[in-house]
Short mmCIF file of N, CA and C in Angstrom, two decimals:
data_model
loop_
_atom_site.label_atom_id
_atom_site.label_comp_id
_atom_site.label_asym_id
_atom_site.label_seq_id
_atom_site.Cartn_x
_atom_site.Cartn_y
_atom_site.Cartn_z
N UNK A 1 0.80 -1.20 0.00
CA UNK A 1 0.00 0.00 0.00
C UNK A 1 0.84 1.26 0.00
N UNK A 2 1.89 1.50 0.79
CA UNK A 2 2.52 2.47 0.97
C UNK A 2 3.98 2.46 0.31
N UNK A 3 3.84 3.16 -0.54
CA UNK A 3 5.17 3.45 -1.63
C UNK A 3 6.40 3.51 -0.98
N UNK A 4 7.58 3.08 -1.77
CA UNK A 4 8.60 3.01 -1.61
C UNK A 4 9.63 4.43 -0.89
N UNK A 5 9.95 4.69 -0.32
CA UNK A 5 10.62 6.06 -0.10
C UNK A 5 12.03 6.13 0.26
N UNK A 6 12.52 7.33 0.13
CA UNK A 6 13.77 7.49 -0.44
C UNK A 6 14.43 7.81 1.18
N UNK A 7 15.86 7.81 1.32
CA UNK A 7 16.39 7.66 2.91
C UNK A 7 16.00 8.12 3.59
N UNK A 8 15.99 9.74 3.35
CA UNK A 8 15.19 10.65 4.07
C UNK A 8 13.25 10.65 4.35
N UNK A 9 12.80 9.56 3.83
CA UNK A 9 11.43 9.61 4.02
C UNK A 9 11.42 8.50 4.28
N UNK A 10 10.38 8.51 5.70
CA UNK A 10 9.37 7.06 6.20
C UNK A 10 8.37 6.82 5.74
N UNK A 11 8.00 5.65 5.34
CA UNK A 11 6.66 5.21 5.52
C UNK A 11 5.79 5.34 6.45
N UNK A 12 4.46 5.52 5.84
CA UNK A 12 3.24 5.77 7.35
C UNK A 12 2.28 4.74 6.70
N UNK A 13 2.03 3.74 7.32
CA UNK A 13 0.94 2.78 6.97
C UNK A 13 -0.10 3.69 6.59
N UNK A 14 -0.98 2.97 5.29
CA UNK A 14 -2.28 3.86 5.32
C UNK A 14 -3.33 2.41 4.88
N UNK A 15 -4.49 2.71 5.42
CA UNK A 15 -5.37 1.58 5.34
C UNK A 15 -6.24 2.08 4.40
N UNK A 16 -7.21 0.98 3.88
CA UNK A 16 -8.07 1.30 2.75
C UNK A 16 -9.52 1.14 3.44
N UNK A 17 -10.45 1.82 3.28
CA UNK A 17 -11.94 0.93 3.81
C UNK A 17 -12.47 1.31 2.61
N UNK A 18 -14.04 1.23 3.00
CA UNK A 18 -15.20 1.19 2.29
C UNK A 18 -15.54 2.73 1.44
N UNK A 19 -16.10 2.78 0.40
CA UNK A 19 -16.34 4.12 -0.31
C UNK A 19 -17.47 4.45 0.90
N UNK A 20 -17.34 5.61 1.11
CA UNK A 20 -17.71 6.51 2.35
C UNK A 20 -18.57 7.59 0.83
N UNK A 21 -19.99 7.82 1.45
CA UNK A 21 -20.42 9.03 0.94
C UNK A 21 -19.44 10.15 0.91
N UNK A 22 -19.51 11.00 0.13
CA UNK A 22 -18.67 12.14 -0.29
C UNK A 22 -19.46 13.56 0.38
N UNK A 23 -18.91 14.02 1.90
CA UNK A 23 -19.86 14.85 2.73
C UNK A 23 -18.68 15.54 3.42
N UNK A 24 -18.78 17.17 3.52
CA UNK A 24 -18.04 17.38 3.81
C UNK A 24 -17.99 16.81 5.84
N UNK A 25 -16.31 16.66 6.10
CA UNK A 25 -16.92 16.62 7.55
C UNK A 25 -15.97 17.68 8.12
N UNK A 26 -16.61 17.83 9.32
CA UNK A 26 -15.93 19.13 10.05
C UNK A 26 -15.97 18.41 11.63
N UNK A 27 -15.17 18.99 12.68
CA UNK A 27 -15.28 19.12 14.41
C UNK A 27 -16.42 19.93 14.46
N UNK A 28 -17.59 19.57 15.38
CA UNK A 28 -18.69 20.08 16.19
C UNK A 28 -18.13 21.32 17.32
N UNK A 29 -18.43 22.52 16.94
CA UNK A 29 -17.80 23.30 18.37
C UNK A 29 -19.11 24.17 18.28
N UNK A 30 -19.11 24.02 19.55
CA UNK A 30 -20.75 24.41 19.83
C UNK A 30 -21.06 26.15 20.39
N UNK A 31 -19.89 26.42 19.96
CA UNK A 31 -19.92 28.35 20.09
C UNK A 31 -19.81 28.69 18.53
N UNK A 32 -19.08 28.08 17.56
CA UNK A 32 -19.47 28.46 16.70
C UNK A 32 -20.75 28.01 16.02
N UNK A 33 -21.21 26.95 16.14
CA UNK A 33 -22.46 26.41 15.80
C UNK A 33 -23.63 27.59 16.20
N UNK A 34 -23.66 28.05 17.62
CA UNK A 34 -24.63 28.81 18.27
C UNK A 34 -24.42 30.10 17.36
N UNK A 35 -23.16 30.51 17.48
CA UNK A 35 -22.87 31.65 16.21
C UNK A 35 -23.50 31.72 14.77
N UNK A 36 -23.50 30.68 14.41
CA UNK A 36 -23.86 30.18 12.98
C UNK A 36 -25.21 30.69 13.13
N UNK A 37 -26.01 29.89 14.13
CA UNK A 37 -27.38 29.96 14.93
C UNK A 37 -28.13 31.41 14.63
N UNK A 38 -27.22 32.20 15.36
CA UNK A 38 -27.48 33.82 15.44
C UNK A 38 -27.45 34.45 14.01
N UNK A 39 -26.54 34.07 13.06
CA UNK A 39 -26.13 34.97 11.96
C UNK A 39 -27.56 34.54 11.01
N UNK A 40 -28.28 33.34 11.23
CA UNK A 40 -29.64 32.82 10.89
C UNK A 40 -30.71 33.88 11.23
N UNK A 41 -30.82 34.25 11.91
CA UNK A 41 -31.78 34.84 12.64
C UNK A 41 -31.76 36.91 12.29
N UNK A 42 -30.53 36.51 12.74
CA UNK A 42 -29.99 38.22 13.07
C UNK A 42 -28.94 38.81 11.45
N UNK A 43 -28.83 39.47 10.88
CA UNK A 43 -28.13 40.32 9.76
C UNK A 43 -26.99 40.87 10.16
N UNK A 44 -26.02 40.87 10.49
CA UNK A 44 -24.84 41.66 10.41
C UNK A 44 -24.68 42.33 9.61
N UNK A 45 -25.10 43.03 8.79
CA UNK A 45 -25.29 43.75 7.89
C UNK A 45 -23.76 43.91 7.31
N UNK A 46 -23.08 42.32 6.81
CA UNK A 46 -21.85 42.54 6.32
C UNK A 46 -20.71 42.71 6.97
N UNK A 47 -20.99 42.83 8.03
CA UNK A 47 -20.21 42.66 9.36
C UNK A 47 -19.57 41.29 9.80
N UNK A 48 -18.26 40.65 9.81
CA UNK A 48 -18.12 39.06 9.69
C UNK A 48 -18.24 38.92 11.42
N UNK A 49 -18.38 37.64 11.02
CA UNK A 49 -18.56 36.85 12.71
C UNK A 49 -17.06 37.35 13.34
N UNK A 50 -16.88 37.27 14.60
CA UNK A 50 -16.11 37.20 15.56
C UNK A 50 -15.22 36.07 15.23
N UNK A 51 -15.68 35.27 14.90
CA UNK A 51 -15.05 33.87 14.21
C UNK A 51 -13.65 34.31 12.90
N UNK A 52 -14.38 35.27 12.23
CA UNK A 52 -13.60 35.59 11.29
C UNK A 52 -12.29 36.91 11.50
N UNK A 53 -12.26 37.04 12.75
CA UNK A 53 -11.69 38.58 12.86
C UNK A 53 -10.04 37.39 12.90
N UNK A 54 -8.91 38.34 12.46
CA UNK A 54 -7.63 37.49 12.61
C UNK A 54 -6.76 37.46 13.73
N UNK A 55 -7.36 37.94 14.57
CA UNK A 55 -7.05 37.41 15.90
C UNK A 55 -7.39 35.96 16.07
N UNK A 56 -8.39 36.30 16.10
CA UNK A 56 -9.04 34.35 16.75
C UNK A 56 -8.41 33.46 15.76
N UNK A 57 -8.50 33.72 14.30
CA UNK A 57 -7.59 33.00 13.53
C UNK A 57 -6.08 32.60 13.78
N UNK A 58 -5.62 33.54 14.73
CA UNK A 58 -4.40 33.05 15.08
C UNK A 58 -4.34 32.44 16.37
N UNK A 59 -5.53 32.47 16.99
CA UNK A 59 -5.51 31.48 17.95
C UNK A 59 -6.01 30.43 18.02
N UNK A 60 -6.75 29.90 16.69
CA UNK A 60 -6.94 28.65 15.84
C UNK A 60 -6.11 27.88 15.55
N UNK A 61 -5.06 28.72 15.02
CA UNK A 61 -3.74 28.01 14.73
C UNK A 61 -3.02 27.30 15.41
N UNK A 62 -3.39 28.05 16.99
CA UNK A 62 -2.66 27.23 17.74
C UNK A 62 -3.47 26.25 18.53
N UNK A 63 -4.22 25.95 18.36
CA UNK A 63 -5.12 25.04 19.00
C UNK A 63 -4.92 23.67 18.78
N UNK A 64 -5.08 22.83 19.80
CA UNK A 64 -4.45 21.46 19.72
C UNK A 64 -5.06 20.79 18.79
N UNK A 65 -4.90 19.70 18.30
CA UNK A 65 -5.93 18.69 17.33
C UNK A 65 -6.56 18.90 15.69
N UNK A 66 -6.20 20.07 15.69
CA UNK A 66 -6.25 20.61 14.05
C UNK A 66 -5.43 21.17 13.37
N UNK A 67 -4.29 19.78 12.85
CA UNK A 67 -2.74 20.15 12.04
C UNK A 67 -3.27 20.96 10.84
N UNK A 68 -2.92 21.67 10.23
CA UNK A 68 -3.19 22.39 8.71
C UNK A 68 -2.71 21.01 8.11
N UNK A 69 -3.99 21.47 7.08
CA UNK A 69 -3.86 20.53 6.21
C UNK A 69 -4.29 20.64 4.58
N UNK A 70 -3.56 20.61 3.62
CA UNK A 70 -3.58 21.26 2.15
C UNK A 70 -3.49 20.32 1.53
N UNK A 71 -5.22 20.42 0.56
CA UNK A 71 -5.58 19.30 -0.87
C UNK A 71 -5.20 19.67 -1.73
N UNK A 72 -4.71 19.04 -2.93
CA UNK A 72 -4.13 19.72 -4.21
C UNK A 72 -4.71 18.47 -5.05
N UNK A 73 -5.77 18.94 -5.94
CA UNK A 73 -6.53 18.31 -6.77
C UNK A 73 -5.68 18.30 -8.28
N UNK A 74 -4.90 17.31 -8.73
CA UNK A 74 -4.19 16.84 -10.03
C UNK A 74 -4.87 16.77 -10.91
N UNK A 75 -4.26 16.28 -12.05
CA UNK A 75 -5.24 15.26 -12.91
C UNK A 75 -4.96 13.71 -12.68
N UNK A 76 -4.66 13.29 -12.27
CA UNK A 76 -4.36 11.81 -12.33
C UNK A 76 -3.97 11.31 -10.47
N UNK A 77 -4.26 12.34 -9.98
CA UNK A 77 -3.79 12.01 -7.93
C UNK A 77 -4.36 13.35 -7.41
N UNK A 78 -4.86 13.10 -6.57
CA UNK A 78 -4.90 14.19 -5.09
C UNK A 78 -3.92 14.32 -4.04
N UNK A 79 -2.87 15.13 -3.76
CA UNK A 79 -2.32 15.31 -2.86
C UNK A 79 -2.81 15.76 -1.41
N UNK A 80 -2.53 15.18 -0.49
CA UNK A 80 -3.03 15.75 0.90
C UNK A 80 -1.68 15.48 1.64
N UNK A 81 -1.45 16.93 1.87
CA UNK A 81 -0.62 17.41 3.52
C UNK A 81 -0.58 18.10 4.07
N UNK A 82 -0.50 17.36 5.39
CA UNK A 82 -0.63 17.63 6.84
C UNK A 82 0.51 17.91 7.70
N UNK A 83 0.59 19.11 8.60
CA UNK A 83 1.47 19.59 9.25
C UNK A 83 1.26 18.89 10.58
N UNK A 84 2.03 17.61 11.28
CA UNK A 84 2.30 17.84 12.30
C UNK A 84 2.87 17.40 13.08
N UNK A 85 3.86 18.61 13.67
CA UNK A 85 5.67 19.07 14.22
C UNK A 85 4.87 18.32 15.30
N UNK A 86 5.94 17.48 16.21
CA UNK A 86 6.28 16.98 17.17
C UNK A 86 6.05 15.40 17.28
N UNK A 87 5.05 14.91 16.15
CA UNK A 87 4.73 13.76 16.08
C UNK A 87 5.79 12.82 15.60
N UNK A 88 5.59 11.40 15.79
CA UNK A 88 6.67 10.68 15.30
C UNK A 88 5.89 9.94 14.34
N UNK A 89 6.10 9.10 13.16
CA UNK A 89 5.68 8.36 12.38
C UNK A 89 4.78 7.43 12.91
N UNK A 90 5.50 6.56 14.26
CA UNK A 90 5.02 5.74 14.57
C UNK A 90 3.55 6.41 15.69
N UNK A 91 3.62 7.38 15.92
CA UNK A 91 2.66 7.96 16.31
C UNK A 91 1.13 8.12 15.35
N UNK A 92 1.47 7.96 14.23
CA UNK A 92 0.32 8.14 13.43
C UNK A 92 -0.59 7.09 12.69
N UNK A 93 -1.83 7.86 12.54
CA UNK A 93 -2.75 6.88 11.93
C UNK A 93 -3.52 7.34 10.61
N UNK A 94 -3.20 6.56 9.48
CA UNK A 94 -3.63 6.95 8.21
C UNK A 94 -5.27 6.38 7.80
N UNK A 95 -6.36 6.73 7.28
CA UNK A 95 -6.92 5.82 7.01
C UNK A 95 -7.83 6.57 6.14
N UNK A 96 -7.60 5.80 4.79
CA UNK A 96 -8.22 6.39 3.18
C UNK A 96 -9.58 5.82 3.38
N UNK A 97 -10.48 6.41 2.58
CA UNK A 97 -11.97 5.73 1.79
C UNK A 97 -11.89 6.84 0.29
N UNK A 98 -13.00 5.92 -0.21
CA UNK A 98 -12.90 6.76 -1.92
C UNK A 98 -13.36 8.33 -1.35
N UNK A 99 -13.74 8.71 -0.65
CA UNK A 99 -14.62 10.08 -0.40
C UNK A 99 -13.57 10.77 0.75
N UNK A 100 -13.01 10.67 1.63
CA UNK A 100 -11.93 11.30 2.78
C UNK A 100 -11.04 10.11 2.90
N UNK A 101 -10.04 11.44 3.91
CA UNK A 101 -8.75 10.81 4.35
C UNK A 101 -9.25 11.28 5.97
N UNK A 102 -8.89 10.37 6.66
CA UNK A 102 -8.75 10.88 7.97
C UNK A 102 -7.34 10.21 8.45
N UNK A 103 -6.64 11.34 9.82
CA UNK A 103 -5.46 10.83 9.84
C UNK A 103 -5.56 11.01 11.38
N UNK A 104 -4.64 10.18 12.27
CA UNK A 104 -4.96 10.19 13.84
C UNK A 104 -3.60 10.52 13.99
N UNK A 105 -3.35 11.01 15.68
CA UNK A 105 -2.09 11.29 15.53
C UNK A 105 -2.21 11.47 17.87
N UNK A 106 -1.50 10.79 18.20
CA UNK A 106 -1.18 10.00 19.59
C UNK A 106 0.15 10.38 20.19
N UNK A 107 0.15 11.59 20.58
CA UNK A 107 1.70 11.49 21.43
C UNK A 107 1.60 11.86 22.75
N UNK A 108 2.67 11.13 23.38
CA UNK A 108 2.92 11.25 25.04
C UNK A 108 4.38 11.19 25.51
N UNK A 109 5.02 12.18 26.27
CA UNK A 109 5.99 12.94 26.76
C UNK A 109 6.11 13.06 28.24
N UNK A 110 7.31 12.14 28.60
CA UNK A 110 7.36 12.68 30.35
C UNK A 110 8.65 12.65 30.50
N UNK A 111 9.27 13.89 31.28
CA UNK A 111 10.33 13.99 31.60
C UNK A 111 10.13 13.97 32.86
N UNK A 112 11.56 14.13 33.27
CA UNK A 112 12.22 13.98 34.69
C UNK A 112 13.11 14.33 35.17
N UNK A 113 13.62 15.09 36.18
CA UNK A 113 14.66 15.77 36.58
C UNK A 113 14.63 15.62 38.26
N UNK A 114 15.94 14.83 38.62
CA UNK A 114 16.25 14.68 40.06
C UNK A 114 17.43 14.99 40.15
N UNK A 115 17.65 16.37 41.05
CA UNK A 115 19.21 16.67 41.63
C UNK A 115 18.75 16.90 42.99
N UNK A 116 19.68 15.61 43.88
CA UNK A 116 19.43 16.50 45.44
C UNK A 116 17.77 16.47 45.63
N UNK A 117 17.87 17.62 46.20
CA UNK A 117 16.37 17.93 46.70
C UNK A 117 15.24 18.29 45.90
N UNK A 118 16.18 18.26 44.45
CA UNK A 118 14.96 19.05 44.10
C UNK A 118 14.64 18.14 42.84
N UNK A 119 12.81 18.05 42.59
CA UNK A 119 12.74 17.20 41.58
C UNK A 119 11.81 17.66 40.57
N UNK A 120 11.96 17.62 39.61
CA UNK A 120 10.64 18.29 38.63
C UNK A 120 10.41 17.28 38.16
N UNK A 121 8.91 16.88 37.40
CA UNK A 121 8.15 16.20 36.56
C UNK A 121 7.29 16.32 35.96
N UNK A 122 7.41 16.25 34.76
CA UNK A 122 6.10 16.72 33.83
C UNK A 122 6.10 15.86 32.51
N UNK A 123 4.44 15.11 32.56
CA UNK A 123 4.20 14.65 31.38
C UNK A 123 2.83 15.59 30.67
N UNK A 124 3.07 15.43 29.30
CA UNK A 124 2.57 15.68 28.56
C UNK A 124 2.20 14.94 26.78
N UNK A 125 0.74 15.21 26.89
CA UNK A 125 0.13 14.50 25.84
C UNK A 125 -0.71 14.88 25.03
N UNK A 126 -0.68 15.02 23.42
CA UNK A 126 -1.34 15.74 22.44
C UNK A 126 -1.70 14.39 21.67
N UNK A 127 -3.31 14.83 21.21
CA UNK A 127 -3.77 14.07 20.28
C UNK A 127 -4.87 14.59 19.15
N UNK A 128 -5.02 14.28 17.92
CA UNK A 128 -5.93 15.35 16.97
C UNK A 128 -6.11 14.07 16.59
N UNK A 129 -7.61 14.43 15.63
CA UNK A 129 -8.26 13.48 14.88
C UNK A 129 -8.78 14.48 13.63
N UNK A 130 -8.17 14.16 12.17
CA UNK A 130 -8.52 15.37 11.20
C UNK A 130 -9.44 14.22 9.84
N UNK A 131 -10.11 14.58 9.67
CA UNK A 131 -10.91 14.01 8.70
C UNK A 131 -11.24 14.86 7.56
N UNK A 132 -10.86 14.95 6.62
CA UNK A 132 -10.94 15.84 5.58
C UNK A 132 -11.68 14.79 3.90
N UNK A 133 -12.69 15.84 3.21
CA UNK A 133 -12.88 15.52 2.31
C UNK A 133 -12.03 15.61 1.30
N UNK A 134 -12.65 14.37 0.20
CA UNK A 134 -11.48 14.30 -1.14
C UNK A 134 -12.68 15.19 -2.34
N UNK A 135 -11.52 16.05 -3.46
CA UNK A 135 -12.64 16.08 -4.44
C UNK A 135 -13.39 14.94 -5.77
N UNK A 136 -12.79 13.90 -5.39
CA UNK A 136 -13.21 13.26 -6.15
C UNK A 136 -12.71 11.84 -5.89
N UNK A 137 -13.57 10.59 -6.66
CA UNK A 137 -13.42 9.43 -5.94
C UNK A 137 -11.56 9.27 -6.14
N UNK A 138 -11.23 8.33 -5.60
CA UNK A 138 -9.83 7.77 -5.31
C UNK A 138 -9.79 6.46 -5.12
N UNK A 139 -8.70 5.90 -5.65
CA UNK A 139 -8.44 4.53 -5.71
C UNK A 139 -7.46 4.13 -3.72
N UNK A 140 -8.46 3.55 -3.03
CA UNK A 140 -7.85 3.87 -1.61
C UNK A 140 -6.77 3.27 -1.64
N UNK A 141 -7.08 1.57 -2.20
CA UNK A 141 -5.71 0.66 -2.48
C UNK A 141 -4.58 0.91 -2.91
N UNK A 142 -4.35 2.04 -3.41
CA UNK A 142 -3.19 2.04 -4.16
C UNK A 142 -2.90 3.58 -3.71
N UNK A 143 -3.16 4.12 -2.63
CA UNK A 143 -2.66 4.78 -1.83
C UNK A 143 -1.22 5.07 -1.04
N UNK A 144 -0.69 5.90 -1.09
CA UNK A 144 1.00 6.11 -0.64
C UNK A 144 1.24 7.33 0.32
N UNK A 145 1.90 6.96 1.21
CA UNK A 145 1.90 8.11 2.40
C UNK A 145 3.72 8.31 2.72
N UNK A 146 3.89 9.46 3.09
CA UNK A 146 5.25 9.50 3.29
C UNK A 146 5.40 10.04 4.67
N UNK A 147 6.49 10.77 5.69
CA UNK A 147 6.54 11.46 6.37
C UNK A 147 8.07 11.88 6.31
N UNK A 148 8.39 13.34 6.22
CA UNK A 148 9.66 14.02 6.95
C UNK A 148 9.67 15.30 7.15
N UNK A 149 10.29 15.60 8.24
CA UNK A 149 10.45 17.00 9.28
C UNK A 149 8.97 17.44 9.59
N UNK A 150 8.38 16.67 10.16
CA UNK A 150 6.84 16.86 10.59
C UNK A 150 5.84 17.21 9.24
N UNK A 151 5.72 16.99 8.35
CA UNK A 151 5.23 16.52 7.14
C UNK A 151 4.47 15.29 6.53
N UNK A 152 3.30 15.05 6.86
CA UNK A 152 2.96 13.70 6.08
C UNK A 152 1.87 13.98 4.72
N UNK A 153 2.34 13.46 4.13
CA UNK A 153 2.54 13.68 2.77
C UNK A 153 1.72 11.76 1.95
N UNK A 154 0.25 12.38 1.53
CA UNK A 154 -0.31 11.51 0.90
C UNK A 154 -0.59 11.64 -0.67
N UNK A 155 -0.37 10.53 -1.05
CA UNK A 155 -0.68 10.67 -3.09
C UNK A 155 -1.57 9.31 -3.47
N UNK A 156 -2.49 9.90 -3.64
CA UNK A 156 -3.84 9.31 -3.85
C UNK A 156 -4.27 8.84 -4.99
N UNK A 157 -3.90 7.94 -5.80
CA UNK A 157 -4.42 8.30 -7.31
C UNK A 157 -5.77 7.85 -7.53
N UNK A 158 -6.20 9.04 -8.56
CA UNK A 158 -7.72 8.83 -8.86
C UNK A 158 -8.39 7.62 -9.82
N UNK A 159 -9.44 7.24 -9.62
CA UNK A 159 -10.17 5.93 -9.98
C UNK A 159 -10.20 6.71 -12.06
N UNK A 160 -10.55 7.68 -12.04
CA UNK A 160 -10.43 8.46 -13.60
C UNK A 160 -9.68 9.38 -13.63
N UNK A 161 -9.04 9.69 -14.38
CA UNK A 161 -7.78 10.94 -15.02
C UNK A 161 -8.51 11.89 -15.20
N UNK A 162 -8.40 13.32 -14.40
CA UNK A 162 -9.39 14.09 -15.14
C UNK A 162 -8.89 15.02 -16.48
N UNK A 163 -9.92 15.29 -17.98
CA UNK A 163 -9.40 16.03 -18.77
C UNK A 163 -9.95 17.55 -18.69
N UNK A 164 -8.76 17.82 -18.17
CA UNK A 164 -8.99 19.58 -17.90
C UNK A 164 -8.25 20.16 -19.06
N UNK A 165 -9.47 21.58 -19.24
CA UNK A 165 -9.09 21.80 -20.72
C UNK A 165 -9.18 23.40 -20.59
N UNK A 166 -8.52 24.40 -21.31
CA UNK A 166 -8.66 25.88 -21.14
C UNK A 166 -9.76 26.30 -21.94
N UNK A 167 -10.68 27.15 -21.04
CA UNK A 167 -11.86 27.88 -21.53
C UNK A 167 -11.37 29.31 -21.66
N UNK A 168 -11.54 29.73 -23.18
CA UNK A 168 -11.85 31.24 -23.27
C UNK A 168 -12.80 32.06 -22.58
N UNK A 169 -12.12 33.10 -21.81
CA UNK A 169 -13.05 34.23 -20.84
C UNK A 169 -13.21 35.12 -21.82
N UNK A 170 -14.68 35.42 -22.27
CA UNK A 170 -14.84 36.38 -23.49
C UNK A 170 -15.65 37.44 -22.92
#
């Protein structure tokens, strides 16, 4: 399943399942949902949500469990990658259907420090679950995943080649 890679790149197992309806999926957060709620009801008259101001966007960024993650629709493969620094290979979980990729990702950290009297200890543990839609079906089996310098890096090839062709803007 998972392609050959060159010294500098690991393999990341990736599994195949069942063609999954094609829907987008998203995390449930129930302040923006209620937000959503309000902008139903009420007009901002063009005014963006609180959601959208770039503050909070940069404190999105840093929020645990949602690595960035960038589709690049080919003609002949979909690329999907995912940013995420601190994980180890063996930390991760790949898993294709013709319609999304979802990818898991499990780490845990404890140090220790004893001099004398004095002792520090601290563990720590991060985990995300990202499920992202594909634009179009994909062959799951023949799926290839890579990983390096916190990078995992999937190439998907599609079940049809698409023929994209240039339209005159008149």
């Amino acid at each position: 399943m998972a392609k050959k890679a060159s010294k500098d790149t690991e393999e990341v197992p990736v599994s195949a399942g069942k063609s999954a309806p094609q829907t987008e999926s998203r995390a449930m957060n129930p302040l923006r949902e209620f937000d959503r709620l309000l902008d139903t009801f009420f007009d901002r008259g063009g005014m963006p949500s609180r959601w959208e101001h770039p503050l909070w966007q940069r404190f999105a960024a840093l929020e645990k469990g949602m690595p960035k993650v960038d589709v690049i629709d080919r003609d002949a493969e979909v690329v999907v990658r995912a940013e995420v620094p601190g994980f180890e290979r063996e930390e991760l979980d790949v898993s294709v259907t013709d319609g999304a990729v979802t990818i898991k990702g499990d780490h845990r950290e404890e140090s220790k420090v004893e001099e004398g009297e004095y002792f520090h200890s601290e563990i720590s543990r991060g985990s995300f679950t990202r499920t992202v839609a594909l634009p179009g079906e994909i062959d799951a089996d023949k799926a290839a995943a890579s990983f390096k310098n916190g990078v995992l890096e999937l190439t998907l090839p599609k079940h049809k080649k698409a023929n994209r062709r240039k339209v005159e803007v008149k």
